[in-house]
Short mmCIF file of C-alpha atoms in Angstrom, two decimals:
data_model
loop_
_atom_site.label_atom_id
_atom_site.label_comp_id
_atom_site.label_asym_id
_atom_site.label_seq_id
_atom_site.Cartn_x
_atom_site.Cartn_y
_atom_site.Cartn_z
CA MET A 1 -174.26 95.81 -136.15
CA VAL A 2 -170.63 95.82 -135.10
CA GLY A 3 -170.02 99.31 -136.46
CA PRO A 4 -172.87 101.03 -134.58
CA THR A 5 -171.95 99.13 -131.39
CA ILE A 6 -168.35 100.37 -131.65
CA ALA A 7 -169.64 103.93 -132.17
CA ILE A 8 -171.97 103.72 -129.16
CA ALA A 9 -169.20 102.25 -126.99
CA ALA A 10 -166.77 104.99 -128.06
CA LEU A 11 -169.30 107.77 -127.40
CA PHE A 12 -170.26 106.56 -123.94
CA SER A 13 -166.64 105.78 -123.04
CA LEU A 14 -165.56 109.29 -124.00
CA CYS A 15 -168.30 110.80 -121.87
CA ALA A 16 -167.39 108.47 -118.99
CA VAL A 17 -163.84 109.85 -118.96
CA ILE A 18 -165.04 113.46 -118.77
CA VAL A 19 -167.93 113.45 -116.28
CA ARG A 20 -167.95 112.93 -112.51
CA PRO A 21 -167.35 109.38 -111.25
CA GLY A 22 -170.98 108.88 -110.23
CA ALA A 23 -172.22 110.03 -113.62
CA ALA A 24 -169.61 107.81 -115.29
CA ALA A 25 -171.07 104.82 -113.46
CA GLY A 26 -174.50 105.97 -114.58
CA LEU A 27 -173.30 105.85 -118.17
CA ILE A 28 -172.65 102.12 -117.71
CA VAL A 29 -176.36 101.71 -117.01
CA ALA A 30 -177.28 104.10 -119.83
CA SER A 31 -175.23 102.14 -122.37
CA LEU A 32 -176.94 98.97 -121.14
CA LEU A 33 -180.53 100.20 -121.31
CA ILE A 34 -180.38 102.43 -124.37
CA TRP A 35 -178.29 100.14 -126.63
CA PRO A 36 -179.11 96.38 -126.56
CA GLU A 37 -176.56 94.38 -124.59
CA TYR A 38 -176.94 91.42 -126.92
CA LEU A 39 -175.25 93.35 -129.76
CA ARG A 40 -171.61 92.36 -129.39
CA ILE A 41 -168.20 93.07 -130.90
CA PRO A 42 -166.23 89.84 -131.55
CA MET A 43 -162.77 89.98 -129.96
CA GLY A 44 -161.37 86.49 -130.26
CA PRO A 45 -163.16 84.19 -127.81
CA ILE A 46 -164.71 87.22 -126.05
CA GLN A 47 -167.84 89.01 -127.19
CA MET A 48 -167.74 92.63 -126.01
CA SER A 49 -170.92 94.65 -125.67
CA ALA A 50 -170.92 98.44 -125.48
CA THR A 51 -171.67 98.14 -121.76
CA ARG A 52 -168.68 95.90 -121.12
CA ILE A 53 -166.37 98.34 -122.87
CA VAL A 54 -167.74 101.35 -120.98
CA ALA A 55 -167.43 99.48 -117.66
CA CYS A 56 -163.78 98.66 -118.38
CA VAL A 57 -163.06 102.30 -119.22
CA VAL A 58 -164.75 103.51 -116.03
CA LEU A 59 -162.92 100.98 -113.87
CA MET A 60 -159.52 101.83 -115.39
CA ARG A 61 -160.16 105.55 -114.95
CA LEU A 62 -161.06 105.14 -111.28
CA LEU A 63 -158.13 102.82 -110.55
CA PHE A 64 -155.63 105.18 -112.17
CA SER A 65 -157.07 108.06 -110.12
CA GLY A 66 -156.48 106.13 -106.88
CA ARG A 67 -160.13 105.82 -105.87
CA GLN A 68 -159.47 102.37 -104.40
CA GLU A 69 -157.70 104.10 -101.50
CA LEU A 70 -160.96 105.84 -100.56
CA VAL A 71 -162.97 102.63 -100.30
CA LYS A 72 -163.48 100.68 -97.10
CA TRP A 73 -163.32 97.09 -98.30
CA SER A 74 -165.22 94.31 -96.56
CA TRP A 75 -165.96 90.60 -96.86
CA PRO A 76 -168.86 90.84 -99.37
CA ASP A 77 -166.38 92.35 -101.84
CA ALA A 78 -164.27 89.21 -101.54
CA LEU A 79 -167.34 86.99 -102.01
CA ILE A 80 -167.99 88.60 -105.40
CA ILE A 81 -164.53 87.56 -106.60
CA LEU A 82 -164.70 84.12 -104.96
CA HIS A 83 -168.08 83.38 -106.53
CA TYR A 84 -166.76 84.25 -109.98
CA LEU A 85 -163.61 82.13 -109.55
CA TRP A 86 -165.55 79.22 -108.10
CA ASN A 87 -167.87 79.12 -111.13
CA ILE A 88 -164.81 78.74 -113.37
CA VAL A 89 -163.42 75.96 -111.15
CA ALA A 90 -166.81 74.25 -111.20
CA ALA A 91 -167.00 74.47 -115.00
CA VAL A 92 -163.56 72.88 -115.32
CA THR A 93 -164.35 70.21 -112.72
CA THR A 94 -167.52 69.15 -114.54
CA ASN A 95 -165.65 68.93 -117.87
CA ALA A 96 -167.94 71.55 -119.34
CA GLU A 97 -167.78 72.28 -123.05
CA PRO A 98 -165.38 75.05 -124.16
CA ASP A 99 -168.22 77.44 -125.00
CA PHE A 100 -169.61 77.11 -121.48
CA ARG A 101 -166.19 77.64 -119.89
CA ASN A 102 -165.68 80.73 -122.05
CA GLU A 103 -169.07 82.00 -120.92
CA MET A 104 -168.12 81.58 -117.26
CA ILE A 105 -164.81 83.37 -117.85
CA GLY A 106 -166.51 86.15 -119.80
CA ARG A 107 -168.92 86.78 -116.95
CA ALA A 108 -166.16 88.74 -115.28
CA PHE A 109 -167.29 91.66 -117.44
CA ASP A 110 -170.89 91.34 -116.22
CA THR A 111 -170.13 90.70 -112.56
CA VAL A 112 -166.71 91.55 -111.12
CA ILE A 113 -165.84 94.47 -113.41
CA ILE A 114 -169.31 95.99 -113.16
CA TYR A 115 -169.32 95.57 -109.39
CA PHE A 116 -165.96 97.17 -108.74
CA ALA A 117 -166.50 99.96 -111.26
CA ALA A 118 -169.63 100.96 -109.34
CA ARG A 119 -167.96 100.26 -106.00
CA LEU A 120 -165.20 102.76 -106.77
CA ALA A 121 -167.54 105.29 -108.34
CA PHE A 122 -169.58 106.07 -105.21
CA THR A 123 -167.36 107.45 -102.48
CA THR A 124 -169.14 110.77 -101.78
CA LEU A 125 -172.67 112.09 -101.73
CA ALA A 126 -171.79 114.16 -104.81
CA ASP A 127 -171.26 110.88 -106.67
CA LEU A 128 -174.80 109.80 -105.79
CA ARG A 129 -176.22 113.12 -106.95
CA SER A 130 -174.38 112.97 -110.27
CA LEU A 131 -175.84 109.50 -110.90
CA ILE A 132 -179.37 110.87 -111.18
CA PHE A 133 -179.14 112.49 -114.63
CA PRO A 134 -178.02 109.45 -116.70
CA LEU A 135 -180.54 107.24 -114.90
CA ALA A 136 -183.30 109.79 -115.48
CA LEU A 137 -182.41 109.82 -119.17
CA CYS A 138 -182.80 106.05 -119.27
CA ALA A 139 -186.12 106.18 -117.41
CA VAL A 140 -187.68 108.72 -119.77
CA THR A 141 -186.38 107.05 -122.94
CA LEU A 142 -187.29 103.48 -122.05
CA GLY A 143 -190.54 104.45 -120.35
CA ILE A 144 -191.79 106.13 -123.51
CA LEU A 145 -190.52 103.40 -125.85
CA GLY A 146 -191.87 100.63 -123.62
CA ALA A 147 -195.34 102.17 -123.45
CA MET A 148 -195.31 102.79 -127.20
CA GLU A 149 -194.37 99.17 -127.89
CA ALA A 150 -197.05 97.81 -125.56
CA LEU A 151 -199.80 99.99 -127.04
CA THR A 152 -198.85 100.04 -130.74
CA SER A 153 -196.81 96.81 -131.08
CA ARG A 154 -194.01 98.86 -132.64
CA SER A 155 -190.56 99.73 -131.36
CA PRO A 156 -187.27 100.88 -132.93
CA TYR A 157 -185.58 97.96 -131.18
CA GLN A 158 -187.58 95.42 -133.18
CA THR A 159 -185.24 95.83 -136.14
CA LEU A 160 -182.22 95.02 -133.93
CA ILE A 161 -183.39 91.75 -132.39
CA ARG A 162 -182.58 89.95 -135.67
CA TYR A 163 -178.89 90.48 -134.87
CA HIS A 164 -179.22 88.55 -131.60
CA THR A 165 -177.33 85.40 -132.55
CA TRP A 166 -177.66 83.16 -129.46
CA ILE A 167 -181.37 83.07 -128.70
CA TRP A 168 -182.12 79.74 -127.00
CA VAL A 169 -185.82 79.48 -127.82
CA VAL A 170 -187.51 81.80 -130.34
CA LYS A 171 -190.92 82.86 -129.07
CA ASP A 172 -193.68 84.67 -130.90
CA PRO A 173 -194.89 88.09 -129.67
CA ASP A 174 -197.02 87.63 -126.57
CA TYR A 175 -200.09 89.71 -125.76
CA ARG A 176 -201.59 90.18 -122.31
CA LEU A 177 -204.52 92.38 -121.33
CA GLY A 178 -204.80 93.33 -124.99
CA MET A 179 -201.26 94.78 -125.12
CA LEU A 180 -197.95 93.48 -126.43
CA ARG A 181 -195.42 92.52 -123.79
CA ALA A 182 -192.69 95.10 -124.44
CA PHE A 183 -189.16 93.86 -125.10
CA GLY A 184 -187.63 97.33 -124.87
CA SER A 185 -183.88 97.06 -125.43
CA ALA A 186 -183.75 93.52 -124.00
CA SER A 187 -184.18 90.14 -125.67
CA HIS A 188 -187.26 89.20 -123.62
CA PRO A 189 -190.05 91.18 -121.92
CA ILE A 190 -189.30 89.78 -118.47
CA TYR A 191 -185.65 90.80 -118.80
CA PHE A 192 -186.69 94.32 -119.77
CA GLY A 193 -189.12 94.46 -116.85
CA ILE A 194 -186.55 93.30 -114.30
CA MET A 195 -184.02 95.93 -115.41
CA MET A 196 -186.64 98.68 -115.28
CA SER A 197 -187.81 97.56 -111.84
CA MET A 198 -184.23 97.90 -110.56
CA LEU A 199 -184.00 101.33 -112.20
CA THR A 200 -187.24 102.31 -110.46
CA GLY A 201 -185.88 101.22 -107.08
CA ILE A 202 -182.57 103.07 -107.51
CA LEU A 203 -184.28 106.29 -108.60
CA TRP A 204 -186.69 106.01 -105.67
CA ALA A 205 -183.72 105.64 -103.30
CA LEU A 206 -182.01 108.71 -104.79
CA ARG A 207 -185.02 111.03 -104.52
CA PRO A 208 -183.70 112.88 -101.39
CA TYR A 209 -180.75 114.14 -103.45
CA ALA A 210 -182.74 115.39 -106.45
CA LYS A 211 -182.72 119.14 -107.11
CA SER A 212 -186.39 119.06 -108.07
CA LYS A 213 -188.49 116.54 -106.16
CA GLN A 214 -191.46 116.93 -108.54
CA LEU A 215 -189.33 116.36 -111.66
CA HIS A 216 -187.61 113.40 -110.02
CA LEU A 217 -190.99 111.81 -109.30
CA CYS A 218 -191.74 112.11 -113.02
CA PHE A 219 -188.54 110.19 -113.77
CA ILE A 220 -189.62 107.48 -111.35
CA LEU A 221 -193.03 107.34 -113.04
CA PHE A 222 -191.41 106.82 -116.46
CA ALA A 223 -189.27 103.99 -115.06
CA LEU A 224 -192.38 102.46 -113.51
CA ILE A 225 -194.22 102.66 -116.83
CA GLY A 226 -191.31 100.94 -118.55
CA CYS A 227 -191.45 98.11 -116.02
CA LEU A 228 -195.23 97.73 -116.32
CA SER A 229 -195.04 97.68 -120.12
CA SER A 230 -193.29 94.30 -119.93
CA LEU A 231 -196.52 92.80 -118.55
CA SER A 232 -194.44 90.15 -116.78
CA SER A 233 -195.17 88.54 -113.43
CA GLY A 234 -191.56 88.57 -112.17
CA PRO A 235 -191.07 92.35 -112.49
CA MET A 236 -194.56 92.93 -111.07
CA MET A 237 -193.69 90.75 -108.10
CA GLY A 238 -190.53 92.80 -107.62
CA LEU A 239 -192.44 96.09 -107.80
CA VAL A 240 -195.08 94.97 -105.32
CA SER A 241 -192.37 93.75 -102.96
CA LEU A 242 -190.52 97.06 -103.35
CA ILE A 243 -193.61 99.12 -102.54
CA ILE A 244 -194.48 97.02 -99.50
CA LEU A 245 -190.93 96.99 -98.17
CA CYS A 246 -190.34 100.72 -98.69
CA SER A 247 -193.59 101.54 -96.85
CA PHE A 248 -192.01 100.13 -93.69
CA TYR A 249 -189.70 103.14 -93.63
CA TYR A 250 -192.61 105.10 -92.20
CA PHE A 251 -193.54 102.32 -89.76
CA PRO A 252 -190.23 100.73 -88.70
CA SER A 253 -191.73 99.38 -85.50
CA LEU A 254 -193.90 97.05 -87.60
CA ILE A 255 -190.99 95.30 -89.35
CA TYR A 256 -190.43 92.55 -86.79
CA PRO A 257 -194.16 91.96 -86.15
CA ALA A 258 -194.69 91.69 -89.92
CA LEU A 259 -191.89 89.14 -90.20
CA GLY A 260 -193.42 87.18 -87.33
CA CYS A 261 -196.83 87.21 -88.99
CA LEU A 262 -195.34 86.07 -92.29
CA ILE A 263 -193.59 83.13 -90.65
CA ALA A 264 -196.70 82.22 -88.65
CA ALA A 265 -198.90 82.39 -91.76
CA SER A 266 -196.47 80.17 -93.69
CA VAL A 267 -196.48 77.59 -90.90
CA PHE A 268 -200.27 77.69 -90.72
CA VAL A 269 -200.68 77.19 -94.48
CA GLU A 270 -198.13 74.36 -94.45
CA PHE A 271 -200.09 72.36 -91.84
CA ALA A 272 -203.66 73.48 -92.51
CA SER A 273 -203.66 73.25 -96.33
CA THR A 274 -203.26 70.38 -98.75
CA ARG A 275 -200.59 72.41 -100.55
CA HIS A 276 -197.20 73.68 -99.36
CA PHE A 277 -196.80 77.31 -98.27
CA TYR A 278 -194.55 78.12 -101.22
CA ASN A 279 -197.40 77.23 -103.60
CA LEU A 280 -198.86 80.64 -102.75
CA ILE A 281 -196.36 82.01 -105.29
CA ASP A 282 -198.67 80.58 -107.96
CA TYR A 283 -201.22 83.28 -107.19
CA LEU A 284 -198.73 86.13 -107.77
CA ALA A 285 -198.84 86.03 -111.56
CA LEU A 286 -200.58 87.63 -114.51
CA ASN A 287 -200.90 84.30 -116.29
CA LYS A 288 -202.41 81.78 -113.88
CA GLY A 289 -202.22 79.06 -116.53
CA THR A 290 -198.42 78.85 -116.34
CA SER A 291 -197.67 80.17 -112.85
CA TRP A 292 -197.71 76.68 -111.35
CA TYR A 293 -194.47 75.93 -113.22
CA ARG A 294 -192.35 77.92 -110.75
CA THR A 295 -193.28 75.90 -107.68
CA ARG A 296 -193.12 72.62 -109.56
CA LEU A 297 -189.60 73.57 -110.68
CA LEU A 298 -188.61 74.09 -107.03
CA GLU A 299 -189.88 70.62 -106.13
CA VAL A 300 -188.06 68.95 -109.02
CA ALA A 301 -184.84 70.85 -108.27
CA TRP A 302 -184.99 69.68 -104.65
CA ALA A 303 -185.69 66.09 -105.70
CA ASN A 304 -182.62 66.15 -107.98
CA LEU A 305 -180.29 67.95 -105.57
CA GLY A 306 -177.78 65.12 -105.80
CA GLU A 307 -177.08 66.00 -109.43
CA TYR A 308 -175.63 69.45 -108.77
CA TRP A 309 -175.02 70.07 -105.05
CA ALA A 310 -171.22 69.72 -105.27
CA VAL A 311 -170.04 71.62 -108.37
CA GLY A 312 -173.16 72.14 -110.46
CA VAL A 313 -173.81 70.50 -113.81
CA GLY A 314 -171.53 72.50 -116.13
CA SER A 315 -172.77 72.41 -119.72
CA ASN A 316 -174.79 69.25 -119.08
CA PHE A 317 -178.03 71.15 -118.56
CA PRO A 318 -180.69 68.97 -116.84
CA HIS A 319 -183.29 68.98 -119.61
CA HIS A 320 -184.56 65.65 -118.29
CA TRP A 321 -186.21 67.66 -115.51
CA GLY A 322 -188.80 68.68 -118.10
CA GLN A 323 -190.17 65.14 -118.11
CA GLN A 324 -190.60 65.33 -114.34
CA ILE A 325 -192.33 68.70 -114.49
CA ASP A 326 -194.89 68.28 -117.26
CA THR A 327 -193.38 65.79 -119.76
CA ARG A 328 -191.83 68.56 -121.89
CA GLN A 329 -188.53 67.88 -123.67
CA HIS A 330 -186.58 70.74 -122.09
CA VAL A 331 -186.53 72.60 -118.80
CA ASP A 332 -186.85 76.35 -118.47
CA VAL A 333 -185.12 77.22 -115.18
CA VAL A 334 -187.11 80.32 -114.24
CA ASN A 335 -185.45 80.71 -110.86
CA ASN A 336 -182.13 82.48 -110.52
CA PHE A 337 -181.21 80.71 -107.27
CA ILE A 338 -181.51 77.34 -109.00
CA ILE A 339 -179.47 78.65 -111.96
CA VAL A 340 -176.72 79.80 -109.61
CA ALA A 341 -176.70 76.36 -107.96
CA LEU A 342 -176.58 74.61 -111.33
CA ASN A 343 -173.52 76.68 -112.25
CA GLY A 344 -171.60 76.29 -108.99
CA GLY A 345 -173.36 73.89 -106.65
CA LEU A 346 -174.41 74.79 -103.13
CA LEU A 347 -171.11 76.56 -102.46
CA GLY A 348 -171.75 78.85 -105.41
CA LEU A 349 -175.26 79.51 -104.12
CA ALA A 350 -173.89 80.29 -100.65
CA LEU A 351 -171.35 82.76 -102.06
CA TYR A 352 -174.04 84.43 -104.17
CA CYS A 353 -176.48 84.76 -101.26
CA GLY A 354 -173.67 85.86 -98.93
CA SER A 355 -172.77 88.88 -101.07
CA ALA A 356 -176.43 89.90 -101.29
CA ILE A 357 -176.93 89.53 -97.53
CA GLY A 358 -173.71 91.47 -96.91
CA SER A 359 -174.94 94.39 -99.00
CA ILE A 360 -178.30 94.42 -97.19
CA ARG A 361 -176.57 94.34 -93.82
CA ASN A 362 -174.36 97.24 -94.84
CA ALA A 363 -177.41 99.30 -95.85
CA ILE A 364 -179.12 98.48 -92.55
CA ARG A 365 -176.04 99.55 -90.62
CA CYS A 366 -175.90 102.77 -92.59
CA TYR A 367 -179.60 103.37 -91.92
CA LYS A 368 -179.19 102.86 -88.18
CA GLN A 369 -176.01 104.90 -87.74
CA SER A 370 -176.79 107.86 -90.02
CA THR A 371 -178.33 110.97 -88.55
CA SER A 372 -178.98 112.44 -92.00
CA LYS A 373 -182.62 111.74 -92.87
CA SER A 374 -181.86 111.88 -96.58
CA HIS A 375 -179.18 109.24 -96.32
CA ARG A 376 -181.36 107.03 -94.12
CA VAL A 377 -184.00 107.08 -96.85
CA THR A 378 -181.44 106.12 -99.50
CA ALA A 379 -179.98 103.30 -97.42
CA PHE A 380 -183.41 101.91 -96.51
CA CYS A 381 -184.72 102.01 -100.10
CA LEU A 382 -181.60 100.47 -101.62
CA ALA A 383 -181.83 97.57 -99.16
CA CYS A 384 -185.50 97.16 -100.08
CA THR A 385 -184.61 97.17 -103.79
CA VAL A 386 -182.06 94.39 -103.32
CA ILE A 387 -184.60 92.29 -101.38
CA ALA A 388 -187.31 92.97 -103.97
CA ILE A 389 -185.06 91.79 -106.81
CA LEU A 390 -184.15 88.66 -104.86
CA VAL A 391 -187.89 87.97 -104.54
CA ALA A 392 -188.46 88.64 -108.25
CA SER A 393 -185.53 86.42 -109.25
CA MET A 394 -187.47 83.42 -107.96
CA SER A 395 -189.33 83.59 -111.27
CA VAL A 396 -186.60 84.70 -113.67
CA GLY A 397 -182.92 84.05 -114.26
CA LEU A 398 -180.50 86.97 -114.24
CA PHE A 399 -178.48 86.91 -117.43
CA GLY A 400 -176.68 89.60 -119.38
CA GLY A 401 -178.33 92.95 -118.76
CA GLN A 402 -180.21 91.86 -115.64
CA MET A 403 -177.02 90.47 -114.16
CA ILE A 404 -175.20 93.73 -114.87
CA MET A 405 -177.95 95.80 -113.24
CA TYR A 406 -178.02 93.49 -110.22
CA TYR A 407 -174.28 93.74 -109.54
CA PHE A 408 -174.44 97.49 -110.08
CA LEU A 409 -177.21 97.66 -107.48
CA ILE A 410 -175.44 95.66 -104.79
CA ALA A 411 -172.23 97.63 -105.43
CA MET A 412 -174.16 100.84 -104.77
CA THR A 413 -175.59 99.33 -101.60
CA MET A 414 -172.16 98.19 -100.43
CA SER A 415 -170.74 101.68 -101.04
CA LEU A 416 -173.00 103.30 -98.46
CA ARG A 417 -171.43 104.66 -95.29
CA PRO A 418 -173.15 106.37 -92.34
CA VAL A 419 -173.63 110.11 -92.76
CA ARG A 420 -174.16 112.59 -89.98
CA ALA A 421 -176.08 115.73 -90.79
CA VAL A 422 -174.52 119.06 -89.86
CA VAL A 423 -176.45 120.79 -87.11
CA ARG A 424 -177.22 124.43 -87.83
CA GLY A 425 -175.14 126.83 -85.81
CA THR A 426 -172.09 124.58 -85.54
CA ARG A 427 -168.66 125.56 -86.81
CA LYS A 428 -168.20 125.17 -90.55
CA ASN A 429 -164.63 123.91 -90.17
CA PRO A 430 -164.37 121.27 -87.43
CA SER A 431 -161.03 120.30 -86.00
CA PRO A 432 -159.29 117.18 -87.37
CA GLN A 433 -160.33 115.26 -84.24
CA GLU A 434 -163.95 116.31 -84.68
CA HIS A 435 -163.93 115.55 -88.40
CA LYS A 436 -162.60 112.07 -87.69
CA SER A 437 -165.46 111.43 -85.31
CA ILE A 438 -167.99 112.62 -87.90
CA SER A 439 -166.76 110.49 -90.80
CA THR A 440 -167.33 106.86 -89.88
CA GLY A 441 -165.91 105.50 -93.13
CA PRO A 442 -164.19 106.72 -96.28
CA SER A 443 -166.96 105.71 -98.69
CA ILE A 444 -169.92 108.10 -99.00
CA ALA A 445 -169.22 109.74 -95.65
CA THR A 446 -169.35 113.51 -95.48
CA THR A 447 -170.26 116.37 -93.23
CA GLN A 448 -172.22 118.14 -95.97
CA PRO A 449 -175.91 118.75 -95.26
CA ALA A 450 -177.96 116.13 -97.08
#
């Protein structure tokens, strides 16, 4: 499938050069969701997907146009680069096999390049508005195909999965609630669900800037259907978290009391129950027969912290953990935080969490300082989406497409800057001094009405 992948990459790259920067960034997501990321073009030691090629084209276009001068850089941006470099150092330090080292080096395309392409793409509100169309196209396409696959057990992507050459464990089609767990354009239903849950959150955050609110809600519904068609606990957990968190926008005074109640309840369960408070995660699953695995994995990972705390384990994956979990011969690390630690130790985990926390803090600052209601909604919902995905990633690792969507999301969140709405009756052309006081940062800061 090299030929079709080259054609798809060329088509999306050409469009990305022509359209607005925000829409160009949206084409990165479109190339990811519409054409499987696991279909690659061999280029020496590097395997290039259509998404990687489109992202490189978008980044080069924005750099040559000088967009980096419009961005207000901050410390989370540096953490993204440091985390990537540290993973390479850790792989070398652990004497990892060449294939693993190449994988860590190649992740620049899925992390750093994706992040900075999106970071440069969103510098005005117009960029956010132009993002809606390509994302809406993805939502409608994958929502329909996901529902069709779940209900009929058929999908046009089923003929492409045979070209996926590095599947770790081949699993038979899985049915839940009488429906097939949809793979969509991903290599596993849970991966498809996680990507669609992020798409749902981003579209929900962009709804204030849609030309037609009713039509935009339809796009969100299609994205939601695509996520639900995966019939996976991790994406469902992310969706439930997203709904709960976004509802606090209407009741902001309840945020701190809710946090207090959550902490108090966790302490109560820890001391009043025979199980630990984190075992409650077992009840947030569609398949109760296997949900226990996630908490048992946490316990085993903590017990074996000495194996990976410094620089991770490199290519020496700890399959012996399987014996400690349930006597199986391999371990399925269904927790992205543990995966990050296995790749780069506790320092790698700290860098990873630091960039996520930095993006959430930036969105909170934007929410508090903006007087534009539309922009406050966007900032609040993007922060909620990041948190929801962090919750969901406790039951799934972020590889390939999910990793790309995640770094795209936090780049969007980091690009936010406070926006002040224009009061009716004021002068249309403020003085330079007044304009300076209105624009609190060069990225996504404007005096246009939202």
